[in-house]
Coordinates of N, CA and C in Angstrom, one line a residue:
M1 N 36.9 -2.2 24.6 CA 37.9 -1.0 23.8 C 38.8 -0.2 25.3
F2 N 38.1 -0.1 26.2 CA 38.3 0.6 27.7 C 39.4 -0.2 27.9
F3 N 39.7 -1.4 28.1 CA 40.8 -2.4 29.0 C 41.9 -2.3 27.9
L4 N 42.1 -1.6 26.6 CA 43.6 -1.9 26.1 C 44.4 -1.0 26.9
S5 N 45.8 -1.4 26.2 CA 46.8 -0.4 27.0 C 47.9 -0.3 26.0
G6 N 48.7 0.7 26.2 CA 50.0 1.1 25.5 C 49.1 1.7 23.9
V7 N 49.9 1.6 23.0 CA 49.9 2.2 21.6 C 48.4 1.9 21.2
A8 N 47.9 0.8 21.4 CA 46.5 0.1 20.8 C 45.4 1.2 21.8
K9 N 45.6 1.3 22.9 CA 44.5 2.3 23.4 C 44.6 3.7 22.8
F10 N 45.8 4.4 22.6 CA 45.8 5.8 22.0 C 45.2 5.4 20.7
L11 N 45.3 4.6 20.1 CA 44.7 4.3 18.7 C 43.4 4.5 19.0
F12 N 42.9 3.4 19.3 CA 41.5 2.9 19.0 C 40.6 3.4 20.1
V13 N 40.9 3.8 21.2 CA 39.7 4.7 22.3 C 39.0 5.7 21.6
P14 N 40.1 6.3 21.1 CA 39.2 7.8 20.4 C 38.5 7.7 19.1
L15 N 39.1 6.6 18.5 CA 37.9 6.2 17.3 C 36.7 5.6 17.6
A16 N 36.9 4.7 19.0 CA 35.3 4.6 19.6 C 34.7 5.3 20.0
E17 N 35.6 6.3 20.9 CA 34.6 7.4 21.1 C 33.9 8.6 20.2
A18 N 34.7 8.6 18.8 CA 34.2 9.4 18.1 C 32.9 8.8 17.2
V19 N 33.0 7.2 16.9 CA 31.9 6.7 16.2 C 30.9 6.6 17.4
S20 N 30.9 6.5 18.5 CA 29.8 6.3 19.5 C 29.0 7.7 19.9
F21 N 29.8 8.7 19.5 CA 29.2 10.3 19.4 C 28.6 10.2 18.2
A22 N 29.4 10.0 17.2 CA 28.6 10.2 15.7 C 27.2 9.4 15.6
M23 N 27.0 7.8 16.5 CA 25.7 7.5 16.3 C 24.9 7.9 17.5
L24 N 25.0 8.6 18.3 CA 24.2 9.4 19.4 C 23.9 10.7 18.7
A25 N 24.7 11.2 18.4 CA 24.6 12.8 17.8 C 23.4 12.1 16.4
S26 N 23.5 11.2 15.5 CA 22.8 11.0 14.3 C 21.4 10.5 14.7
Y27 N 21.2 9.6 16.0 CA 20.1 9.3 16.5 C 19.1 10.6 17.0
M28 N 20.0 11.3 17.9 CA 18.9 12.5 18.2 C 18.5 13.4 16.9
W29 N 19.4 13.7 16.0 CA 19.1 14.5 15.1 C 18.0 13.7 14.1
S30 N 18.0 12.4 14.0 CA 16.8 12.0 13.2 C 15.5 12.1 14.0
R31 N 15.6 12.0 15.5 CA 14.4 12.1 16.5 C 13.9 13.3 16.3
T32 N 14.6 14.1 16.2 CA 14.3 15.6 16.6 C 14.1 16.6 15.2
I33 N 15.0 16.6 15.1 CA 15.2 17.8 13.9 C 14.8 17.4 12.6
V34 N 15.0 16.0 11.8 CA 14.5 15.6 10.5 C 13.2 15.6 10.6
P35 N 12.2 14.9 11.6 CA 10.9 15.2 11.4 C 10.0 16.3 11.7
T36 N 10.8 17.3 12.4 CA 10.2 18.7 12.1 C 10.6 19.6 10.8
L37 N 11.5 19.2 10.2 CA 11.7 19.7 9.0 C 11.0 19.3 8.0
A38 N 10.9 17.9 8.0 CA 9.9 17.3 7.1 C 8.4 17.5 7.0
M39 N 8.3 17.9 8.7 CA 6.9 18.6 8.6 C 6.7 19.9 7.7
Y40 N 7.9 20.6 7.9 CA 7.4 22.3 7.5 C 7.8 22.1 5.9
L41 N 8.6 21.4 5.3 CA 8.9 21.2 4.1 C 8.1 20.4 3.0
L42 N 7.3 19.5 3.5 CA 6.4 18.4 3.0 C 5.2 18.6 3.1
S43 N 4.8 19.8 3.6 CA 3.4 20.2 4.0 C 2.5 20.0 2.9
S44 N 1.4 19.5 3.2 CA 0.2 19.0 2.0 C -0.2 20.5 1.4
E45 N -0.3 21.8 2.3 CA -0.7 23.2 1.7 C 0.1 23.7 0.5
D46 N 1.2 23.2 0.4 CA 2.1 23.9 -0.1 C 2.6 23.5 -1.5
E47 N 1.5 22.5 -1.8 CA 1.6 21.5 -3.3 C 1.4 22.8 -4.2
Y48 N 2.1 22.6 -5.1 CA 2.4 23.4 -6.7 C 1.5 22.9 -7.5
H49 N 0.3 23.6 -8.1 CA -0.9 23.7 -8.8 C -0.6 24.2 -10.1
A50 N 0.1 23.5 -11.2 CA 0.1 24.7 -12.1 C -1.0 25.4 -13.0
E51 N -2.3 24.4 -12.7 CA -3.3 25.5 -13.6 C -4.2 26.6 -12.6
E52 N -3.3 27.1 -11.5 CA -3.7 28.2 -10.4 C -2.9 29.1 -11.1
H53 N -1.3 28.7 -11.5 CA -0.3 29.8 -12.0 C 0.1 29.9 -13.2
V54 N -1.0 29.9 -14.2 CA -0.8 30.2 -15.3 C -0.4 31.7 -15.5
G55 N 0.8 31.9 -16.3 CA 1.2 32.8 -16.7 C 2.1 33.7 -15.8
E56 N 2.2 33.1 -14.5 CA 3.4 33.4 -13.5 C 4.4 33.1 -14.1
K57 N 5.5 33.9 -13.5 CA 7.1 33.5 -13.7 C 7.5 32.5 -12.6
M58 N 8.0 31.4 -13.0 CA 8.3 30.8 -11.9 C 10.0 30.8 -11.9
G59 N 10.4 30.5 -10.5 CA 11.6 30.7 -10.0 C 12.7 29.7 -10.6
F60 N 13.8 29.9 -10.2 CA 15.0 28.8 -10.8 C 14.4 27.6 -10.1
F61 N 14.2 27.5 -8.8 CA 14.0 26.0 -8.3 C 12.9 25.4 -8.6
R62 N 11.8 26.2 -8.6 CA 10.4 25.4 -9.5 C 10.7 24.6 -10.8
R63 N 11.7 25.6 -11.5 CA 11.7 25.3 -12.9 C 12.9 24.1 -12.8
Y64 N 13.7 24.0 -11.9 CA 14.7 22.9 -11.5 C 13.9 21.5 -11.4
Q65 N 13.1 21.9 -10.3 CA 12.3 20.7 -9.8 C 11.5 20.1 -10.8
Q66 N 10.5 21.0 -11.9 CA 9.7 20.2 -12.4 C 10.6 20.0 -14.2
G67 N 11.8 20.4 -14.3 CA 12.5 19.9 -15.2 C 13.0 18.3 -14.8
F68 N 13.2 18.4 -13.4 CA 14.0 17.1 -12.9 C 12.7 15.9 -13.2
E69 N 11.6 16.4 -12.9 CA 10.6 15.3 -12.4 C 10.2 15.1 -13.8
R70 N 10.1 15.9 -14.8 CA 9.9 15.7 -16.5 C 10.6 14.5 -17.0
N71 N 12.1 14.8 -16.6 CA 12.9 14.0 -17.0 C 13.0 12.6 -15.9
F72 N 12.7 12.7 -15.0 CA 12.8 11.2 -14.2 C 11.5 10.6 -14.7
E73 N 10.8 11.0 -15.2 CA 9.4 10.1 -15.5 C 10.0 9.7 -16.8
K74 N 10.4 10.7 -17.8 CA 10.8 10.1 -19.0 C 11.7 8.7 -18.7
F75 N 12.6 8.7 -18.0 CA 13.9 7.9 -17.6 C 13.1 6.2 -17.0
R76 N 11.9 6.8 -16.0 CA 11.2 5.8 -15.4 C 10.6 4.6 -16.4
A77 N 9.8 5.7 -17.2 CA 9.2 5.2 -18.6 C 9.9 4.3 -19.3
A78 N 11.1 4.8 -19.7 CA 12.2 3.9 -20.5 C 12.4 3.0 -19.9
T79 N 12.9 2.6 -18.6 CA 13.4 1.8 -17.8 C 12.2 0.8 -17.6
E80 N 11.2 1.1 -17.8 CA 10.0 0.1 -17.1 C 9.6 -0.4 -18.8
E81 N 9.6 -0.1 -19.6 CA 9.9 -0.7 -21.0 C 10.8 -1.5 -21.3
H82 N 11.9 -0.6 -20.9 CA 13.1 -1.8 -21.1 C 12.9 -3.6 -20.3
W83 N 12.7 -3.2 -18.7 CA 12.3 -4.3 -18.0 C 11.1 -5.3 -18.8
V84 N 10.1 -4.8 -19.3 CA 8.8 -5.3 -19.9 C 9.5 -6.3 -21.0
R85 N 10.3 -5.5 -22.0 CA 10.8 -6.5 -23.2 C 11.9 -7.4 -22.8
L86 N 12.7 -7.4 -21.6 CA 13.2 -8.3 -21.1 C 12.6 -9.5 -20.5
C87 N 11.4 -9.2 -19.8 CA 10.6 -10.1 -19.5 C 10.1 -11.3 -20.3
V88 N 9.5 -10.2 -21.5 CA 8.7 -10.7 -22.6 C 9.6 -11.8 -23.4
H89 N 10.8 -11.4 -23.8 CA 11.8 -12.1 -24.3 C 13.5 -12.5 -23.5
R90 N 12.7 -13.2 -22.7 CA 13.5 -14.0 -21.9 C 14.5 -15.1 -22.1
C91 N 14.0 -15.7 -23.1 CA 14.9 -16.4 -23.3 C 16.2 -16.2 -24.6
S92 N 16.0 -14.9 -25.2 CA 16.9 -14.6 -26.0 C 17.6 -13.7 -25.3
S93 N 17.3 -12.9 -24.0 CA 18.0 -12.0 -23.3 C 18.8 -13.0 -22.3
R94 N 18.5 -14.0 -22.1 CA 19.8 -15.0 -21.4 C 20.6 -15.4 -22.5
Y95 N 20.3 -15.7 -23.8 CA 21.3 -16.0 -24.9 C 22.1 -14.8 -25.0
A96 N 21.7 -13.6 -25.1 CA 22.7 -12.5 -25.1 C 23.6 -12.1 -24.4
F97 N 23.0 -12.6 -22.9 CA 24.1 -12.5 -21.8 C 25.0 -13.3 -22.0
W98 N 24.8 -14.9 -22.1 CA 25.7 -15.6 -22.1 C 26.7 -15.7 -23.0
L99 N 26.4 -15.4 -24.3 CA 27.0 -14.8 -25.7 C 27.8 -14.0 -25.1
S100 N 27.6 -13.0 -25.0 CA 28.6 -11.5 -24.1 C 29.2 -12.2 -23.2
A101 N 29.2 -12.9 -22.5 CA 30.0 -13.2 -21.0 C 31.2 -14.1 -21.7
V102 N 30.7 -15.4 -22.6 CA 31.8 -16.2 -22.9 C 32.5 -15.6 -24.6
S103 N 32.2 -14.8 -24.8 CA 32.9 -14.1 -26.0 C 34.0 -13.4 -25.7
R104 N 34.0 -12.6 -24.5 CA 35.2 -11.8 -24.2 C 36.3 -12.6 -24.3
P105 N 37.6 -12.0 -24.8 CA 38.8 -12.5 -24.9 C 39.6 -13.1 -23.5
A106 N 39.9 -14.3 -23.6 CA 40.7 -14.8 -22.5 C 41.9 -13.8 -22.0
R107 N 42.3 -13.8 -20.8 CA 43.4 -13.1 -20.3 C 44.4 -14.1 -20.3
R108 N 45.9 -13.6 -20.9 CA 47.0 -14.6 -20.5 C 47.2 -15.0 -19.3
S109 N 47.3 -13.9 -19.2 CA 47.4 -14.2 -17.0 C 46.4 -13.6 -16.3
S110 N 46.3 -14.1 -14.9 CA 45.4 -13.4 -14.0 C 45.8 -12.0 -13.8
R111 N 47.6 -11.7 -13.7 CA 47.6 -10.7 -13.3 C 47.5 -9.5 -14.0
P112 N 47.3 -8.4 -13.4 CA 47.1 -7.0 -14.2 C 48.3 -6.5 -15.1
R113 N 48.1 -6.0 -16.2 CA 49.2 -5.5 -17.0 C 50.5 -4.8 -16.4
F114 N 50.2 -3.8 -15.6 CA 51.0 -3.5 -14.7 C 51.8 -3.9 -14.0
L115 N 51.4 -5.2 -13.5 CA 52.0 -6.1 -12.5 C 52.9 -7.0 -13.7
S116 N 52.8 -7.2 -14.9 CA 53.6 -8.5 -15.4 C 54.6 -7.7 -15.9
K117 N 55.7 -8.6 -16.1 CA 57.2 -8.0 -16.7 C 57.1 -7.6 -18.0
S118 N 56.1 -8.5 -19.0 CA 56.6 -8.1 -20.4 C 55.8 -6.7 -21.0

């Protein structure tokens, strides 16, 4: 990169320097700040136990987190059930995929409509 001359030098050298700086900054960030923040934010003594806080008013972020976790568990269970059903009915799943792929209407041309003249 540093042996370029002319216009190419003025175009590519700043880009290469920016990428190098970004990679070094990212490396330093991942080795210093991220582990420190993870230690403080993910500490085990901050775990929430619902039975200890019966009757207390929950804040917005706690309600949002619990709602997200509840809905994510529903989604995960539905996805797992779907994959189990696909694995059990493997032959019919393949047939349905093949049928949907073949039954699509064939296009008249390979060009997109906005490029064709008709």
